[in-house]
PDB file of C-alpha atoms in Angstrom:
ATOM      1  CA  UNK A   1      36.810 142.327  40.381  1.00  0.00           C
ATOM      2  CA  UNK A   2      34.750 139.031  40.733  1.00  0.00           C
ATOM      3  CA  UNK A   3      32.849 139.815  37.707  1.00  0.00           C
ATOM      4  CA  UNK A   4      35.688 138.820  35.641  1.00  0.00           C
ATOM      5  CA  UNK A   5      35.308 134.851  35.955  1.00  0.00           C
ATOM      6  CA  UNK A   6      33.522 134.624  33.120  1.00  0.00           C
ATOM      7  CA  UNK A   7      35.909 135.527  31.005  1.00  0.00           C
ATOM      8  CA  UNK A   8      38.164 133.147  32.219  1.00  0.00           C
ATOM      9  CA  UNK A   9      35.379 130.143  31.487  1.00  0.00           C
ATOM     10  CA  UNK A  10      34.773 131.452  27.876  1.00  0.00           C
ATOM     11  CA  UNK A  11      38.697 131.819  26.392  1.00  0.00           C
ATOM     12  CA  UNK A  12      38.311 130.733  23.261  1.00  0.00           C
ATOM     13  CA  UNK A  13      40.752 127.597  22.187  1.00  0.00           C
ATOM     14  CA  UNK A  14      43.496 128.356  19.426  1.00  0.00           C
ATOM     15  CA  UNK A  15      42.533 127.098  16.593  1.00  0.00           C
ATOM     16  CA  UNK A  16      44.523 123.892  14.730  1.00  0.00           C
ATOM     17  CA  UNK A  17      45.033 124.640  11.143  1.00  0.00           C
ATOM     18  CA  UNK A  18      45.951 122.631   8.417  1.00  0.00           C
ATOM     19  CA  UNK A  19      46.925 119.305   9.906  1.00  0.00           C
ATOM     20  CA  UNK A  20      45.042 117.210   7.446  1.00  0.00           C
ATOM     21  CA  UNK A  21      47.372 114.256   6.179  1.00  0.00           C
ATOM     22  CA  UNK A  22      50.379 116.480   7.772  1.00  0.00           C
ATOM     23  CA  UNK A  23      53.380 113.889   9.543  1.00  0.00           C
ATOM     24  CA  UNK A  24      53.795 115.135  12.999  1.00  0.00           C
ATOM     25  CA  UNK A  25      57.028 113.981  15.089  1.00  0.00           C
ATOM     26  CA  UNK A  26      56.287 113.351  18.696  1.00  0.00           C
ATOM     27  CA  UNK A  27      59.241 115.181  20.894  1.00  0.00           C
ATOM     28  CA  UNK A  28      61.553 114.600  23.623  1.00  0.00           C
ATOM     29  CA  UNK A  29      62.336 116.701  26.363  1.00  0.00           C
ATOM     30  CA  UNK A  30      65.016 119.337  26.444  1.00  0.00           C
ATOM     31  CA  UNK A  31      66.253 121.629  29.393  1.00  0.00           C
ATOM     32  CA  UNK A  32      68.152 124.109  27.254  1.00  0.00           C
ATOM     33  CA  UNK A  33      68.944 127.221  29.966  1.00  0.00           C
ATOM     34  CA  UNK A  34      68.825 130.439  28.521  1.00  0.00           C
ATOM     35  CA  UNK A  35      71.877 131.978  28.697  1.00  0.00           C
ATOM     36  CA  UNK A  36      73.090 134.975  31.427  1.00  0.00           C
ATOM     37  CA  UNK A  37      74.216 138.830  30.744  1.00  0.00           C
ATOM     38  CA  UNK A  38      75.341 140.974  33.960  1.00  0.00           C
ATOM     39  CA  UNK A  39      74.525 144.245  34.620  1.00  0.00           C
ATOM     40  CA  UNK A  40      75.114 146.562  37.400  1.00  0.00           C
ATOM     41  CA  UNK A  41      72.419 147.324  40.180  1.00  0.00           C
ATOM     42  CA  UNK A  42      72.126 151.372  41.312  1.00  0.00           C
ATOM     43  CA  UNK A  43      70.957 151.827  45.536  1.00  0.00           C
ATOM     44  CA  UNK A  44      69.199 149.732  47.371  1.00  0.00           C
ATOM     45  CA  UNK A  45      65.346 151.253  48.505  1.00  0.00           C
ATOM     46  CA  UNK A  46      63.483 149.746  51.258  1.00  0.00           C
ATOM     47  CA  UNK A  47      59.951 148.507  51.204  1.00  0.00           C
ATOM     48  CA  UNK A  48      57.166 148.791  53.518  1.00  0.00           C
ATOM     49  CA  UNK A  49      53.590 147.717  53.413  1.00  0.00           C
ATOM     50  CA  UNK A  50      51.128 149.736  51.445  1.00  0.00           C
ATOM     51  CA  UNK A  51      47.924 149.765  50.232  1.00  0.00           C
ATOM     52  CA  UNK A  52      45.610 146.407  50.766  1.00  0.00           C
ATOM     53  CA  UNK A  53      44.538 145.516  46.998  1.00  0.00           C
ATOM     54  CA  UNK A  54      43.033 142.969  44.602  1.00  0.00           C
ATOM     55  CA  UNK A  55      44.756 141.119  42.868  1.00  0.00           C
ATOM     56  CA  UNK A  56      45.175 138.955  39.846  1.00  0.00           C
ATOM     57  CA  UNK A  57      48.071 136.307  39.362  1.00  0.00           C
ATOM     58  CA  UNK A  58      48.614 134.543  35.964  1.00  0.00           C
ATOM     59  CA  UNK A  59      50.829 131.925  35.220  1.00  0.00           C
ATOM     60  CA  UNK A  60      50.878 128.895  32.228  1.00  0.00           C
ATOM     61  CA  UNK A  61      52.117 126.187  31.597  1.00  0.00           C
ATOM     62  CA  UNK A  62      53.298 124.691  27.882  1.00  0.00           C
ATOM     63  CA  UNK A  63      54.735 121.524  26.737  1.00  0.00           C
ATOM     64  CA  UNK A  64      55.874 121.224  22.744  1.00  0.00           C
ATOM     65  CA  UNK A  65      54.416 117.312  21.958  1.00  0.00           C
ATOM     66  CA  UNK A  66      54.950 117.522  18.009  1.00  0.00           C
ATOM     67  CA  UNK A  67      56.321 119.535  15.116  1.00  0.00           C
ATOM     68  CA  UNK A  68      55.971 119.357  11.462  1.00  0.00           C
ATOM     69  CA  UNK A  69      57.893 121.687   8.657  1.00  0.00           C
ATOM     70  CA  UNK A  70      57.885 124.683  10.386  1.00  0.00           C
ATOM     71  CA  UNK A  71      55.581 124.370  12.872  1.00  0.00           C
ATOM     72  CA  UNK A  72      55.650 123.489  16.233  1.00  0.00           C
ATOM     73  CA  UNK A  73      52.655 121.716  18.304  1.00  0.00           C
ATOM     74  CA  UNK A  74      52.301 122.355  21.961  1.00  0.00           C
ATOM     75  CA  UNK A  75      49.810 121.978  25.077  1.00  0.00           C
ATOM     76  CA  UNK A  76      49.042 124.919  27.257  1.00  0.00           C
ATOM     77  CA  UNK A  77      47.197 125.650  29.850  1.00  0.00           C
ATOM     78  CA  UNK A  78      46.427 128.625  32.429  1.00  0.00           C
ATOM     79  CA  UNK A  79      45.820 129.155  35.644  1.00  0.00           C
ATOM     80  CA  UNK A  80      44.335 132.330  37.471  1.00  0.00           C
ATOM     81  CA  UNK A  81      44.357 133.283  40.948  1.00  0.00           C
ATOM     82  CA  UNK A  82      42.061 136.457  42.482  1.00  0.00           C
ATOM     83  CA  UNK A  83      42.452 137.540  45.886  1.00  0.00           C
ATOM     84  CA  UNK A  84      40.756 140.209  47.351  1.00  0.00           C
ATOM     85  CA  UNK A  85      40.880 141.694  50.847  1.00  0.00           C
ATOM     86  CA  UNK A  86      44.410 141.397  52.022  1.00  0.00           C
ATOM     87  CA  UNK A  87      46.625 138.718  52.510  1.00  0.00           C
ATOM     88  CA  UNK A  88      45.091 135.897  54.296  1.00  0.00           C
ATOM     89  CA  UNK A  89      41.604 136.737  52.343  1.00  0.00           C
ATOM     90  CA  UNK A  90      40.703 133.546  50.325  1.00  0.00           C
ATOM     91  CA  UNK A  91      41.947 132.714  46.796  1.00  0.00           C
ATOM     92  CA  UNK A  92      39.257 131.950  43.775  1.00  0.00           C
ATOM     93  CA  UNK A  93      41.719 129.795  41.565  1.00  0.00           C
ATOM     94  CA  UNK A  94      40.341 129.266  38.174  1.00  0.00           C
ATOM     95  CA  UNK A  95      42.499 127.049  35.375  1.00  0.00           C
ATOM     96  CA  UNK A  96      42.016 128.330  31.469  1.00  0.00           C
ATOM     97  CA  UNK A  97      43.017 125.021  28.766  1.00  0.00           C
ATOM     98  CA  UNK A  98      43.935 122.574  28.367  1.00  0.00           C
ATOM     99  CA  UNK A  99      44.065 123.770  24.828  1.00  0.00           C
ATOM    100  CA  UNK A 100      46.223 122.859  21.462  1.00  0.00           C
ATOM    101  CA  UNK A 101      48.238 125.665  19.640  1.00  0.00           C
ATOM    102  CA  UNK A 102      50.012 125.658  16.846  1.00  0.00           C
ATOM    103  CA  UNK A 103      53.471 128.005  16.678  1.00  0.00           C
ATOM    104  CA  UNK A 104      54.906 129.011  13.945  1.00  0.00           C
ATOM    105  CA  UNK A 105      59.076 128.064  14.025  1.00  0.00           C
ATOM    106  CA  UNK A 106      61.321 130.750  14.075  1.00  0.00           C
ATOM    107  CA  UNK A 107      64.845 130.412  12.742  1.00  0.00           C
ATOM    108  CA  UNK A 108      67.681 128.391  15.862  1.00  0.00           C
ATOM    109  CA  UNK A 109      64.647 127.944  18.221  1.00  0.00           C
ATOM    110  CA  UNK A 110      64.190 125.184  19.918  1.00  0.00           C
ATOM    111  CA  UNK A 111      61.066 123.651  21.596  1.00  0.00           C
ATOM    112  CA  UNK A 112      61.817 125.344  24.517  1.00  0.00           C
ATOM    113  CA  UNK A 113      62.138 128.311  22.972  1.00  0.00           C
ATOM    114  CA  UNK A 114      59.012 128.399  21.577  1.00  0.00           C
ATOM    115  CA  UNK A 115      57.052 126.775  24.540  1.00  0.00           C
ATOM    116  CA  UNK A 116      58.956 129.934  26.531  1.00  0.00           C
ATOM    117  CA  UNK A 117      57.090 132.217  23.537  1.00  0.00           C
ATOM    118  CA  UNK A 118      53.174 130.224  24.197  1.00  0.00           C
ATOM    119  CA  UNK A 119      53.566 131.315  27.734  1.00  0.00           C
ATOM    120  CA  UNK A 120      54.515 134.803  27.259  1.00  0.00           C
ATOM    121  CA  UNK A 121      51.930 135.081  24.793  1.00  0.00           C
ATOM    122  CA  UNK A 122      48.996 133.354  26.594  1.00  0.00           C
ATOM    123  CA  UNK A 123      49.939 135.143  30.121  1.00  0.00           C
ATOM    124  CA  UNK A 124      50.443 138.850  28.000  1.00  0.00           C
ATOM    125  CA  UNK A 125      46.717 137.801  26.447  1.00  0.00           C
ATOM    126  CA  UNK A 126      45.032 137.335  29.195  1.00  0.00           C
ATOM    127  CA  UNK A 127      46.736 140.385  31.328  1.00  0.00           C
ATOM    128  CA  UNK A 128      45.855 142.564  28.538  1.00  0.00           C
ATOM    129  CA  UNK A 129      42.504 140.778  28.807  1.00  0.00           C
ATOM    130  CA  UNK A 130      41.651 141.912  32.277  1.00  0.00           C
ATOM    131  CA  UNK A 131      43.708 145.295  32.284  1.00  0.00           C
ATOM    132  CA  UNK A 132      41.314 146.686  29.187  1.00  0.00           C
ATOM    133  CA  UNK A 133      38.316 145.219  30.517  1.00  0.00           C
ATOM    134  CA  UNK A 134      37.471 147.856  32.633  1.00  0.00           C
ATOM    135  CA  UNK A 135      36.335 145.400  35.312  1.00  0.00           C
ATOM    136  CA  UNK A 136      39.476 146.007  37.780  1.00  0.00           C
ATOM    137  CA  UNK A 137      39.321 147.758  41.377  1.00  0.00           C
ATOM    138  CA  UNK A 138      41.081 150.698  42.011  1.00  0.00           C
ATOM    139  CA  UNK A 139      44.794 150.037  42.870  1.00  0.00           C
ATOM    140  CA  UNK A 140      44.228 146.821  41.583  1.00  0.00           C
ATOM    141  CA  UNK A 141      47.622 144.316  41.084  1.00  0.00           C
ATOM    142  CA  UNK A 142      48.204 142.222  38.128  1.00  0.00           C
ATOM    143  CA  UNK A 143      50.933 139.735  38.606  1.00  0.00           C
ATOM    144  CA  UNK A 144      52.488 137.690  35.439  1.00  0.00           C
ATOM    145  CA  UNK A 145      55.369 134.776  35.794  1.00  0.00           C
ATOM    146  CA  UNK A 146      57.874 136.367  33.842  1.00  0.00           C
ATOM    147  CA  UNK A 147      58.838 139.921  31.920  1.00  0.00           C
ATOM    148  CA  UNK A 148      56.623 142.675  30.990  1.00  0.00           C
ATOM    149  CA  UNK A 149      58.682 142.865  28.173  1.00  0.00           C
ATOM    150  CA  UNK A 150      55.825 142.623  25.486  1.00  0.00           C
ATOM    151  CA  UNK A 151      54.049 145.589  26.961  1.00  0.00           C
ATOM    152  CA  UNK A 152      53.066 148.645  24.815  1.00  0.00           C
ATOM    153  CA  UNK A 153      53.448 152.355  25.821  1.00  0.00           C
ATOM    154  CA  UNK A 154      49.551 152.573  25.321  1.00  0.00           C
ATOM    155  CA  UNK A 155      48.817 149.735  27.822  1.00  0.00           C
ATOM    156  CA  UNK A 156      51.037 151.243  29.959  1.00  0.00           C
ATOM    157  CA  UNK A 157      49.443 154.385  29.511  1.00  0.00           C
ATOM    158  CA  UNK A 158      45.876 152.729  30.323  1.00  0.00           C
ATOM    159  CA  UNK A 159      47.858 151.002  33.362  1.00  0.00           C
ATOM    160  CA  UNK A 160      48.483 154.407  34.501  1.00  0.00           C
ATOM    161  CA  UNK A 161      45.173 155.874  34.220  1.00  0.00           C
ATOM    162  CA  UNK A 162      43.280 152.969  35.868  1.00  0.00           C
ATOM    163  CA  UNK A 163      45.588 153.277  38.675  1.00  0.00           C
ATOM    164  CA  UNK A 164      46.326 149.237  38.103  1.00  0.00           C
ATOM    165  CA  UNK A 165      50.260 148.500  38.731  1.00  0.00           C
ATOM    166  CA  UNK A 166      51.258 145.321  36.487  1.00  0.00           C
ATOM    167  CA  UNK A 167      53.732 143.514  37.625  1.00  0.00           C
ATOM    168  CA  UNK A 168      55.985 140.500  36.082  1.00  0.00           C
ATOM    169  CA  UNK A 169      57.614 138.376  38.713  1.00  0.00           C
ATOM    170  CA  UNK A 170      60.928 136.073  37.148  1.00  0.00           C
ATOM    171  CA  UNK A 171      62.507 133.210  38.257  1.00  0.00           C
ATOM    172  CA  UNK A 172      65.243 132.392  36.356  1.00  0.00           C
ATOM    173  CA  UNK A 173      66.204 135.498  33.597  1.00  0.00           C
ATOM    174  CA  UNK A 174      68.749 136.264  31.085  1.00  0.00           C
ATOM    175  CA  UNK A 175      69.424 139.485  33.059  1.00  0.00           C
ATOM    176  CA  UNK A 176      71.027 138.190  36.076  1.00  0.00           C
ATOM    177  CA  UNK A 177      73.020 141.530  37.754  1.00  0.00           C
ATOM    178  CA  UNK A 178      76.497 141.491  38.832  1.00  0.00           C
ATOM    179  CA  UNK A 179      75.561 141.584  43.248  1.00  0.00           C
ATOM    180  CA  UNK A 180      72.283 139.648  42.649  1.00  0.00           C
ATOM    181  CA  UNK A 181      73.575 137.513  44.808  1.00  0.00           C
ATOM    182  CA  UNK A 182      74.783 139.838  47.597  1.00  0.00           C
ATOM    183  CA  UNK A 183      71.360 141.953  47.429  1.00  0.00           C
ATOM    184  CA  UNK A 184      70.590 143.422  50.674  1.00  0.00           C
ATOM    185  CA  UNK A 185      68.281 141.504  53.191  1.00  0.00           C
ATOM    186  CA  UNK A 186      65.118 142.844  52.017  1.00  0.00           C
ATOM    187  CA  UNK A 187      62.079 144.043  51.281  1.00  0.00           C
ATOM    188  CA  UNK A 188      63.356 146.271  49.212  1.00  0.00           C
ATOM    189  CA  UNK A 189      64.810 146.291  45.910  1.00  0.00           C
ATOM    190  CA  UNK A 190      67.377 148.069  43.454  1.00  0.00           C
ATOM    191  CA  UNK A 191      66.502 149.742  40.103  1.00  0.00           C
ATOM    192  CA  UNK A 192      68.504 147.583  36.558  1.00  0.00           C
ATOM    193  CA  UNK A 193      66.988 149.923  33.905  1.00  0.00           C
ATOM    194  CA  UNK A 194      63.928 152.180  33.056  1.00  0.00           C
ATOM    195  CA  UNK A 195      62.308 152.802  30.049  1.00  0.00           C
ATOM    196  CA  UNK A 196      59.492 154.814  30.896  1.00  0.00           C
ATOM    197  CA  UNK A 197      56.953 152.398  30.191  1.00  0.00           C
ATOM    198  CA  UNK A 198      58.274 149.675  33.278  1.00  0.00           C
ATOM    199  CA  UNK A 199      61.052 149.637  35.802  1.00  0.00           C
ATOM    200  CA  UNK A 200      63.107 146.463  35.653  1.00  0.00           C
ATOM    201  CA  UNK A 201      64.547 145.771  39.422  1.00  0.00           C
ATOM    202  CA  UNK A 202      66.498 143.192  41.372  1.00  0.00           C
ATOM    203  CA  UNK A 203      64.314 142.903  44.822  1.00  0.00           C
ATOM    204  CA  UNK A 204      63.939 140.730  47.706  1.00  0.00           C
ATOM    205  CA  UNK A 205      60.384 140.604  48.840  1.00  0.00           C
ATOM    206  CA  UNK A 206      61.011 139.381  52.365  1.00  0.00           C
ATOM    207  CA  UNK A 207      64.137 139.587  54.664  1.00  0.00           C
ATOM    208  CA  UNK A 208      65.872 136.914  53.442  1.00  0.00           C
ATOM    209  CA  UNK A 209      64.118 135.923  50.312  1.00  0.00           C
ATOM    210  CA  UNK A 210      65.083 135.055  47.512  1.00  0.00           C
ATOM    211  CA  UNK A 211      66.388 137.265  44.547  1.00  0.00           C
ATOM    212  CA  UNK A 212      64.148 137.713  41.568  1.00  0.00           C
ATOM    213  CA  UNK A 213      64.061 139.954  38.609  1.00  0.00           C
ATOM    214  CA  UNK A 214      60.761 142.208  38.695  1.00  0.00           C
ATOM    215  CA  UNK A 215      58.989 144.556  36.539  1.00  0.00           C
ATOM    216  CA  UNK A 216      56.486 146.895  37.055  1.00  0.00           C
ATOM    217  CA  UNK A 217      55.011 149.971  36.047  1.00  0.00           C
ATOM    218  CA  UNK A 218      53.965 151.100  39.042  1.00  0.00           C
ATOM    219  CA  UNK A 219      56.790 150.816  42.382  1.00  0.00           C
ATOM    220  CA  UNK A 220      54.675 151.767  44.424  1.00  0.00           C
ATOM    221  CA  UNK A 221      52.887 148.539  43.499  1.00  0.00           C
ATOM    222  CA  UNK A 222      55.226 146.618  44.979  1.00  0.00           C
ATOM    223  CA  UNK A 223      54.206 147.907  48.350  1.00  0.00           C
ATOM    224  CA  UNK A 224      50.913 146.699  48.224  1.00  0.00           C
ATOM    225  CA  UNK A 225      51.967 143.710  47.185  1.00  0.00           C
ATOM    226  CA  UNK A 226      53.272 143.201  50.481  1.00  0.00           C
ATOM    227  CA  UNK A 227      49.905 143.764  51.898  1.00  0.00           C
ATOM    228  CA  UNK A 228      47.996 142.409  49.801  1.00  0.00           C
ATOM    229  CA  UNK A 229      49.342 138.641  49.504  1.00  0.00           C
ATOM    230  CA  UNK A 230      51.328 135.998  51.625  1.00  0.00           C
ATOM    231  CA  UNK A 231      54.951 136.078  50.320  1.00  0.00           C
ATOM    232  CA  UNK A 232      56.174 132.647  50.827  1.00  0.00           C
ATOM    233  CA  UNK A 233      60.101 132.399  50.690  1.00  0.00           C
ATOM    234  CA  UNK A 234      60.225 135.432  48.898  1.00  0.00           C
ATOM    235  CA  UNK A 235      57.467 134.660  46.419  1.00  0.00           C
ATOM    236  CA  UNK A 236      54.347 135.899  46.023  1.00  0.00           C
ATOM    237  CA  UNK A 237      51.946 132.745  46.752  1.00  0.00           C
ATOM    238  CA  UNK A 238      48.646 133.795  44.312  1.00  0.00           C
ATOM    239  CA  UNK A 239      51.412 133.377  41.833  1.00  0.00           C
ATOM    240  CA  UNK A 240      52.690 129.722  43.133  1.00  0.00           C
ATOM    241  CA  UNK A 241      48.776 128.934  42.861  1.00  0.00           C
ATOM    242  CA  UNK A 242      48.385 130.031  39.579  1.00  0.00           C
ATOM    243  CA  UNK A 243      51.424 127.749  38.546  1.00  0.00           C
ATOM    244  CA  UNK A 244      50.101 124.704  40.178  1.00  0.00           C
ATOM    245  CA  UNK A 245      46.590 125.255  38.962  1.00  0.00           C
ATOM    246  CA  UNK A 246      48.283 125.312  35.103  1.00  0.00           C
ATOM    247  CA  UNK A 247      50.248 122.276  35.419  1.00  0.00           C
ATOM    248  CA  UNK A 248      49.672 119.990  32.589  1.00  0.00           C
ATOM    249  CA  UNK A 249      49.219 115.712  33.385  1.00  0.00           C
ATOM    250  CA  UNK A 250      50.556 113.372  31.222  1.00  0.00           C
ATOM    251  CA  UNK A 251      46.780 112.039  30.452  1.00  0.00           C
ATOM    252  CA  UNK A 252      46.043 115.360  29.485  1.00  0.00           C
ATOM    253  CA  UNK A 253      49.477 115.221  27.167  1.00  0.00           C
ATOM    254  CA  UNK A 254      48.331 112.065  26.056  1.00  0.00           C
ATOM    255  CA  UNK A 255      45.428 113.428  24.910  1.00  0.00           C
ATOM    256  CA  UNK A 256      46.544 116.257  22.857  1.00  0.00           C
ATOM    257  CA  UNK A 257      48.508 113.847  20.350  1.00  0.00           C
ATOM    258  CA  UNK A 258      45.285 111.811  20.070  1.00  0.00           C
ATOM    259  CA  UNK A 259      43.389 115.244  19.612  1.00  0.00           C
ATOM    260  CA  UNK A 260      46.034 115.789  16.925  1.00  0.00           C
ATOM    261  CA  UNK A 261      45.702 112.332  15.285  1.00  0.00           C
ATOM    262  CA  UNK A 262      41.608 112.839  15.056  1.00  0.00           C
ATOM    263  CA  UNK A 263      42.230 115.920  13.093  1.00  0.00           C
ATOM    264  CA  UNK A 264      43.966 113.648  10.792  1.00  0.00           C
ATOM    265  CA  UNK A 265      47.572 113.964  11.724  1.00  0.00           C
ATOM    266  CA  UNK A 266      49.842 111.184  11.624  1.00  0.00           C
ATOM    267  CA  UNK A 267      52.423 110.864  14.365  1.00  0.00           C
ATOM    268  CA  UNK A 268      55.813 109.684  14.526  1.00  0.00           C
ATOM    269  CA  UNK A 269      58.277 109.010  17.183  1.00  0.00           C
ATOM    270  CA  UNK A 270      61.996 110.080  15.981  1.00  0.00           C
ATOM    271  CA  UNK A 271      64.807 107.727  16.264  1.00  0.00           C
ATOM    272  CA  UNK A 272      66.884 108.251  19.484  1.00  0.00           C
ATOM    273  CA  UNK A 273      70.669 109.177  18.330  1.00  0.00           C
ATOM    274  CA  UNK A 274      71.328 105.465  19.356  1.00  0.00           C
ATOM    275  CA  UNK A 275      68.954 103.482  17.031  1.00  0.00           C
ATOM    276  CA  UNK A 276      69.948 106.313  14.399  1.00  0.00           C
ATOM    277  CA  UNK A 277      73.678 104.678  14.625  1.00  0.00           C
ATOM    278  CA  UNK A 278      73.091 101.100  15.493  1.00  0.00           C
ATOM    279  CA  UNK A 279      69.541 100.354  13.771  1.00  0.00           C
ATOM    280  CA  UNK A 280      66.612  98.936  15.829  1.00  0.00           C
ATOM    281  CA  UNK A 281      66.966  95.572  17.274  1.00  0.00           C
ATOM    282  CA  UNK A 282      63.383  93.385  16.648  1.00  0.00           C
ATOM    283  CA  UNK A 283      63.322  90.714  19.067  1.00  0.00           C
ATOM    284  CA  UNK A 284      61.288  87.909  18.127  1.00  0.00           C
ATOM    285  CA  UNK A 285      59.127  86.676  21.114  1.00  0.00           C
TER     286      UNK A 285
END
């Protein structure tokens, strides 16, 4: 497994495109929350602790700094845990970016939206990354922050063969069911849907956990999970490292919009709603 951390030094940056001369407005933050659809949960199954396997935890982090016509302009960066050996083996944390990416803007998306689309894309990459590289041990777990909705039936398929169970860990999800809430003490979990490429379950990973949303293509994956990392209040913690390794600074923000402004940008700040109304107020010093 180790002889895949040199792919994680050599991922190649997006690239920036046209930005010559372009007019690039700086953004503000927005906490938009996705919104919540119920469904109903089937029976509860128990989990115990299977097979002790590597492991490979990817999470990223993305923050939308500009946007121009159509496009938006964010900062992203990854970070990658491996663990091998059972739980309390040592993690190798490695951090992929800081890098610059321009998204294209889709039609009622917001910046969230689209920073939520750079993640799934840049955590799918590299998962893909790893699963086709042949370079995985057997029984080997691949965790993601989020849905394995982007999967293909032919990466499940190579999933399969390889014996490598991929797994996509949520916090917060659109697909919240009906008893999440009242979900037995666990481990253990209960099946939402199945479309013969990934499960989609409600589970707890420790007694008294807390609930997540979690796909896999591979239940019996979960299983090793348990053996194979420290669950820490009912999350798996190679994936809490992988989060903190991928958290972007505000120097490192900061210097994204000047990396924009050398490739010839220029950047603008948009009026808050309040100098929009009232006008800006020089004060002569």
């Amino acid at each position: 497994m180790f002889n895949l951390i040199d792919r994680f030094n050599k991922m190649d940056r997006l690239a920036l495109s046209g930005l010559e001369d372009e007019v690039l407005v700086i953004l503000d933050d927005d906490d938009g929350e996705p919104a919540s659809v119920k469904v109903d949960m089937g029976s509860f199954t128990r989990l115990s602790r299977g097979y002790v396997s590597g492991l490979i935890a990817i999470d990223s982090s993305a923050i939308p700094i500009a946007y121009a016509d159509r496009k938006w302009y964010l900062v992203f960066s990854a970070g990658v845990v491996l663990r091998s050996g059972g739980r309390y083996a040592p993690p190798h944390v490695f951090r992929v970016g800081p890098h610059l990416a321009e998204v294209g803007r889709r039609e009622g998306e917001d910046q969230q939206g689209a920073a939520r689309r750079l993640r799934e894309y840049v955590e799918g990459s590299i998962m893909l990354e790893v699963l086709h590289s042949g370079a995985l041990d057997d029984r080997a777990l691949i965790l993601v922050d989020g849905s394995l909705r982007g999967l293909s039936e032919l990466d499940c398929s190579v999933a399969r063969k390889m014996r490598t169970s991929l797994i996509g860990i949520s916090k917060a999800t659109k697909v919240v069911p009906s008893s999440m809430g009242s979900l037995p003490n666990g481990p253990g979990y209960s099946i939402i849907s199945n479309d013969g490429c990934y499960t989609v379950t409600a589970a707890r990973l420790e007694e008294y956990g807390v609930p997540l949303r979690i796909d896999t293509t591979d239940l019996e994956g979960l299983s090793s999970l348990l053996s194979s990392d420290v669950i820490v209040r009912g999350y798996p913690d190679s994936l809490r490292l992988a989060h903190y390794s991928s958290i972007l600074s505000v120097s490192e923000e900061e210097a994204a919009l000047a990396s924009l402004a050398m490739h010839g940008a220029a950047l603008s700040r948009p009026l808050e709603r309040r100098e929009a109304l009232l006008g800006i107020l020089k004060v002569r010093g």
